[in-house]
Coordinates of C-alpha atoms in Angstrom, one line a residue:
M180 CA 149.0 -11.3 37.9
I181 CA 147.6 -14.7 36.8
R182 CA 146.1 -15.5 33.4
S183 CA 144.5 -18.8 32.7
F184 CA 143.8 -20.4 29.4
E185 CA 142.0 -23.5 28.1
L186 CA 142.8 -25.2 24.7
Q187 CA 139.7 -25.1 22.5
Q188 CA 139.6 -25.5 18.7
G189 CA 143.3 -25.3 18.4
A190 CA 143.7 -22.0 20.2
L191 CA 144.1 -20.5 23.7
H192 CA 140.9 -19.1 25.3
A193 CA 141.0 -17.1 28.5
V194 CA 139.2 -18.6 31.5
A195 CA 138.8 -17.5 35.1
H196 CA 139.6 -20.6 37.2
L197 CA 143.0 -21.8 38.4
E198 CA 142.8 -25.3 37.1
A199 CA 143.4 -24.4 33.4
A200 CA 145.7 -26.3 31.0
V201 CA 147.9 -23.2 30.5
M202 CA 148.6 -20.6 33.1
L203 CA 150.7 -17.4 33.0
F204 CA 152.2 -16.0 36.2
C205 CA 153.4 -12.4 35.4
N206 CA 155.6 -10.9 38.1
P207 CA 153.9 -13.0 40.8
D208 CA 153.3 -11.3 44.1
T209 CA 153.6 -12.9 47.5
A210 CA 150.3 -14.7 47.4
E211 CA 150.9 -16.0 43.9
R212 CA 154.4 -17.2 44.8
E213 CA 152.8 -19.1 47.7
L214 CA 150.4 -20.7 45.3
L215 CA 153.2 -21.8 43.1
R216 CA 155.1 -23.3 46.0
S217 CA 152.1 -25.0 47.7
H218 CA 149.8 -26.1 44.9
F219 CA 152.3 -26.6 42.0
K220 CA 155.3 -27.8 44.2
L221 CA 157.7 -25.2 42.7
D222 CA 160.6 -24.6 45.0
E223 CA 161.9 -21.1 45.9
H224 CA 165.2 -21.5 43.9
A225 CA 163.3 -22.4 40.7
L226 CA 160.9 -19.5 41.2
A227 CA 163.8 -17.1 41.7
S228 CA 165.6 -18.5 38.7
A229 CA 162.6 -18.0 36.5
L230 CA 162.5 -14.2 37.3
D231 CA 166.3 -13.6 37.2
P232 CA 167.3 -12.0 33.9
D233 CA 170.9 -13.3 34.3
E234 CA 169.9 -16.9 34.9
I235 CA 171.4 -19.4 32.4
S236 CA 169.1 -21.7 30.4
R237 CA 168.7 -25.2 31.8
I238 CA 166.2 -28.0 32.0
E239 CA 165.4 -30.2 35.1
F240 CA 163.6 -33.5 34.8
H241 CA 161.3 -34.7 37.6
P242 CA 159.1 -37.8 37.9
D243 CA 155.9 -36.1 37.0
N244 CA 157.0 -32.9 35.2
L245 CA 160.0 -31.0 33.8
F246 CA 161.1 -27.4 34.5
L247 CA 162.9 -25.2 31.9
I248 CA 164.7 -21.9 32.3
W249 CA 164.5 -20.3 28.8
K250 CA 166.4 -17.2 27.6
R251 CA 164.2 -14.9 25.6
P252 CA 164.7 -11.6 23.8
L253 CA 162.9 -8.6 25.2
N254 CA 160.9 -6.3 23.0
Y255 CA 163.0 -3.6 21.4
S256 CA 162.3 0.1 21.8
A257 CA 164.1 2.9 20.0
A258 CA 164.5 4.6 23.3
D259 CA 166.8 1.9 24.5
S260 CA 170.0 3.4 23.0
L261 CA 170.2 0.6 20.5
S262 CA 170.5 -2.0 23.2
F263 CA 168.9 -5.4 22.7
E264 CA 168.4 -7.2 26.0
V265 CA 167.5 -10.8 27.0
S266 CA 165.6 -12.1 30.0
S267 CA 164.6 -15.4 31.5
C268 CA 161.3 -17.2 31.9
G269 CA 160.4 -20.4 33.7
L270 CA 158.3 -23.2 32.1
L271 CA 156.8 -25.9 34.3
F272 CA 155.4 -28.6 32.0
C273 CA 153.6 -31.9 32.6
E274 CA 151.3 -33.8 30.3
E275 CA 148.1 -32.0 31.2
R276 CA 149.4 -28.5 32.2
L277 CA 151.9 -25.8 31.3
L278 CA 152.9 -23.0 33.7
V279 CA 154.7 -19.9 32.4
I280 CA 156.5 -17.7 34.9
A281 CA 157.8 -14.4 33.4
T282 CA 158.3 -10.7 34.1
D283 CA 155.8 -9.7 31.4
A284 CA 152.6 -11.0 29.8
A285 CA 153.9 -11.2 26.2
Q286 CA 155.0 -14.8 26.3
L287 CA 151.6 -16.2 25.1
D288 CA 150.8 -13.5 22.7
G289 CA 150.5 -14.6 19.1
L290 CA 150.5 -18.3 19.7
G291 CA 148.6 -20.5 17.4
S292 CA 149.5 -18.8 14.1
H293 CA 152.1 -21.5 13.2
K294 CA 150.1 -24.6 14.1
A295 CA 147.0 -25.7 16.0
L296 CA 147.3 -25.9 19.8
D297 CA 145.7 -29.0 21.1
T298 CA 147.9 -29.9 24.1
P299 CA 150.1 -28.1 26.6
L300 CA 153.1 -29.6 24.7
D301 CA 152.0 -27.9 21.6
V302 CA 151.8 -24.6 23.5
L303 CA 155.3 -25.1 24.9
L304 CA 156.9 -25.9 21.5
E305 CA 155.0 -23.1 19.8
M306 CA 156.3 -20.6 22.4
L307 CA 159.9 -21.8 21.9
F308 CA 159.4 -21.5 18.2
N309 CA 158.2 -17.9 18.5
N310 CA 161.1 -17.0 20.7
I311 CA 163.6 -18.2 18.2
H312 CA 162.0 -16.3 15.4
H313 CA 161.9 -13.2 17.7
Y314 CA 165.7 -13.6 17.9
L315 CA 165.9 -13.8 14.1
G316 CA 163.8 -10.7 13.8
H317 CA 166.0 -8.8 16.1
L318 CA 169.1 -9.9 14.2
K319 CA 167.6 -8.4 11.0
V320 CA 166.9 -5.2 12.8
I321 CA 170.5 -5.1 14.2
K322 CA 171.9 -5.5 10.6
M323 CA 169.7 -2.6 9.3
V324 CA 170.6 -0.4 12.2
A325 CA 174.3 -1.2 11.7
R326 CA 174.2 -0.1 8.1
E327 CA 172.4 3.1 9.0
L328 CA 175.0 3.8 11.7
Q329 CA 177.8 3.2 9.3
Q330 CA 176.4 5.9 6.9
K331 CA 176.0 8.4 9.8
F332 CA 179.5 7.6 11.1
Y333 CA 181.1 8.3 7.7
A334 CA 179.1 11.5 7.4
S335 CA 179.8 13.0 10.9
M336 CA 182.6 10.9 12.6
E337 CA 180.8 11.5 16.0
N338 CA 181.7 9.4 19.0
R339 CA 178.0 8.7 19.8
H340 CA 177.7 6.6 16.6
L341 CA 180.7 4.5 17.7
I342 CA 179.2 4.1 21.1
Q343 CA 176.0 2.9 19.5
M344 CA 178.0 0.3 17.6
F345 CA 179.5 -0.9 20.9
N346 CA 176.0 -1.3 22.3
L347 CA 175.0 -3.4 19.3
S348 CA 178.1 -5.5 19.6
E349 CA 177.4 -6.0 23.3
S350 CA 173.8 -7.1 22.6
L351 CA 175.1 -9.7 20.1
I352 CA 177.3 -11.2 22.8
Y353 CA 174.2 -11.6 25.1
Y354 CA 172.3 -13.1 22.2
I355 CA 175.1 -15.6 21.5
N356 CA 175.3 -16.7 25.1
A357 CA 171.5 -17.0 25.3
L358 CA 171.2 -19.0 22.0
H359 CA 174.0 -21.3 23.0
S360 CA 172.4 -22.2 26.3
N361 CA 169.0 -22.5 24.7
G362 CA 170.5 -25.0 22.2
A363 CA 171.7 -27.2 25.0
V364 CA 168.2 -27.1 26.5
L365 CA 166.7 -28.1 23.2
T366 CA 169.1 -31.0 22.8
R367 CA 168.3 -32.4 26.2
L368 CA 164.6 -31.9 25.5
R369 CA 165.0 -33.9 22.3
N370 CA 166.6 -36.8 24.1
H371 CA 163.8 -36.7 26.8
A372 CA 161.1 -36.6 24.1
Q373 CA 162.6 -39.7 22.5
K374 CA 162.8 -41.6 25.9
Q375 CA 159.2 -40.6 26.8
A376 CA 157.9 -41.7 23.4
F377 CA 156.6 -38.3 22.3
S378 CA 154.7 -38.2 19.0
E379 CA 156.7 -38.2 15.8
Q380 CA 155.3 -34.8 15.0
S381 CA 156.5 -33.3 18.3
I382 CA 160.0 -34.8 18.0
S383 CA 160.2 -33.5 14.4
L384 CA 159.2 -30.0 15.6
I385 CA 161.9 -30.2 18.3
D386 CA 164.4 -31.1 15.6
D387 CA 163.3 -28.1 13.6
L388 CA 163.7 -25.9 16.7
I389 CA 167.3 -27.2 17.2
I390 CA 168.2 -26.5 13.6
E391 CA 166.7 -23.0 13.6
N392 CA 168.3 -22.2 16.9
N393 CA 171.7 -23.3 15.6
Q394 CA 171.2 -21.2 12.5
C395 CA 170.3 -18.2 14.6
Y396 CA 173.4 -18.8 16.8
K397 CA 175.7 -18.9 13.8
Q398 CA 174.2 -15.8 12.4
A399 CA 174.6 -13.9 15.6
E400 CA 178.2 -15.1 15.9
I401 CA 179.0 -13.9 12.3
Y402 CA 177.4 -10.5 13.0
S403 CA 179.5 -10.2 16.2
N404 CA 182.7 -11.0 14.5
V405 CA 181.9 -8.6 11.7
F406 CA 181.0 -5.8 14.2
S407 CA 184.2 -6.3 16.1
G408 CA 186.2 -5.8 12.9
L409 CA 184.1 -2.8 11.9
I410 CA 184.4 -1.1 15.3
D411 CA 188.2 -1.5 15.1
A412 CA 188.3 -0.1 11.6
R413 CA 186.1 2.8 12.4
G414 CA 188.1 3.6 15.5
N415 CA 191.2 3.7 13.4
L416 CA 189.4 5.8 10.8
M417 CA 188.4 8.3 13.5
N418 CA 192.0 8.4 14.8
N419 CA 193.2 9.1 11.3
S420 CA 190.7 11.9 10.9
T421 CA 191.7 13.4 14.2
N422 CA 195.4 13.2 13.2
G423 CA 194.6 15.0 9.9
L424 CA 192.8 17.8 11.8
L425 CA 195.8 18.2 14.2
R426 CA 198.2 18.3 11.2
K427 CA 196.2 21.1 9.6
L428 CA 196.1 23.0 13.0
T429 CA 199.9 22.5 13.3
L430 CA 200.5 24.0 9.8
I431 CA 198.4 27.0 10.7
N432 CA 200.4 27.5 13.9
V433 CA 203.6 27.2 11.9
V434 CA 202.5 29.9 9.6
F435 CA 201.2 32.4 12.2
L436 CA 203.6 31.8 15.2
P437 CA 206.6 33.5 13.5
L438 CA 204.4 36.4 12.5
N439 CA 203.1 36.7 16.1
L440 CA 206.7 36.6 17.3
I441 CA 207.8 39.4 15.0
A442 CA 204.8 41.5 15.9
S443 CA 205.4 40.9 19.6
I444 CA 209.1 41.9 19.4
G445 CA 208.3 44.9 17.3
G446 CA 205.7 46.1 19.7
M447 CA 207.8 45.9 22.9
S448 CA 207.6 49.6 24.0
E449 CA 209.0 48.8 27.5
Y450 CA 212.1 47.2 26.0
S451 CA 212.6 50.1 23.6
M452 CA 212.4 52.5 26.6
M453 CA 214.9 50.3 28.7
T454 CA 217.4 50.4 25.8
A455 CA 216.9 54.0 24.8
G456 CA 220.7 54.6 25.0
T457 CA 221.5 51.7 22.8
P458 CA 221.0 51.6 19.0
W459 CA 218.1 49.4 18.0
W460 CA 220.3 47.4 15.6
V461 CA 222.3 46.3 18.7
S462 CA 219.6 45.9 21.3
Y463 CA 217.2 43.8 19.2
P464 CA 219.8 41.3 17.9
L465 CA 221.0 40.8 21.5
F466 CA 217.4 40.1 22.6
L467 CA 217.0 37.5 19.8
L468 CA 220.3 35.8 20.8
A469 CA 219.1 35.7 24.4
M470 CA 215.8 34.1 23.2
L471 CA 217.7 31.5 21.1
A472 CA 220.0 30.7 24.0
G473 CA 217.1 30.2 26.4
A474 CA 215.4 28.0 23.8
G475 CA 218.5 25.9 23.5
L476 CA 218.9 25.5 27.2
M477 CA 215.3 24.4 27.5
V478 CA 215.7 21.8 24.7
L479 CA 218.9 20.4 26.5
G480 CA 217.0 20.3 29.8
L481 CA 214.1 18.4 28.3
K482 CA 216.4 15.9 26.5
R483 CA 218.2 15.2 29.8
L484 CA 214.9 14.7 31.7
A485 CA 213.7 12.3 28.9
G486 CA 217.0 10.4 29.1
N487 CA 216.7 10.0 32.9
A488 CA 213.1 8.8 32.6
D489 CA 214.2 6.2 30.0
R490 CA 216.9 4.9 32.2
A491 CA 214.6 4.7 35.2
T492 CA 212.1 2.5 33.3

């Protein structure tokens, strides 16, 4: 799908032609890919990189344009098992045009609220600004979700809450990698802007983007370290709770096993029939001695097996 926009009165306005200042290619099909290759001189590798969610952020400088791979956060849904994902988009920028290649049509939504959009460069910087604030919004959500999970975990000690914490921690790792690579792209873009004599306002905005991206990166890194410690602590807490339950179960068995043994021996009608000619005060003590002897032989055998296993290792 192709969406075209012109810049009028500081905002994006949809148009129908293919010579617009800003164009969005959402999941381009075969014909649209051919248009990107033939008309806009975008090679197949760059096109594949723009649609690859695992592609690393980078920036390429060409004589008449520059091409960016930018890591962006995906919209969060509660049905995603508390997993926050990142994806990639491609940005082909020249002085008079900006092409956006992405897997969804949300990249240009909401642009123009921060500042007026008069040039394709303004659209590019505004889109990068929105993406960084999207990361910050997700980090706030992750913090709130983590607190809620902590309360649920202390109340129920269920494994699924711990698994959800693992999902959040994994999402933070993806965010850290994406923000780190985006920071490198912004630094190179800042150097390019200075060489190409961009306006002071644009250079100042790129500096602000670098600062906010670094702050977002540090915040995600802190959350990741805190989550790692909390997951270890909660895992140990769950183990301690399990050990407490096993201790209580062991105490119950210690109380009831002797009673079961006495009841079992007292109820052995077959043994009483087999020893009918022997007084009970002789037959039952002999039976107990035989049980104790068998238990002793079993303990000795287990100790010998354990000793052989230790020597073998």
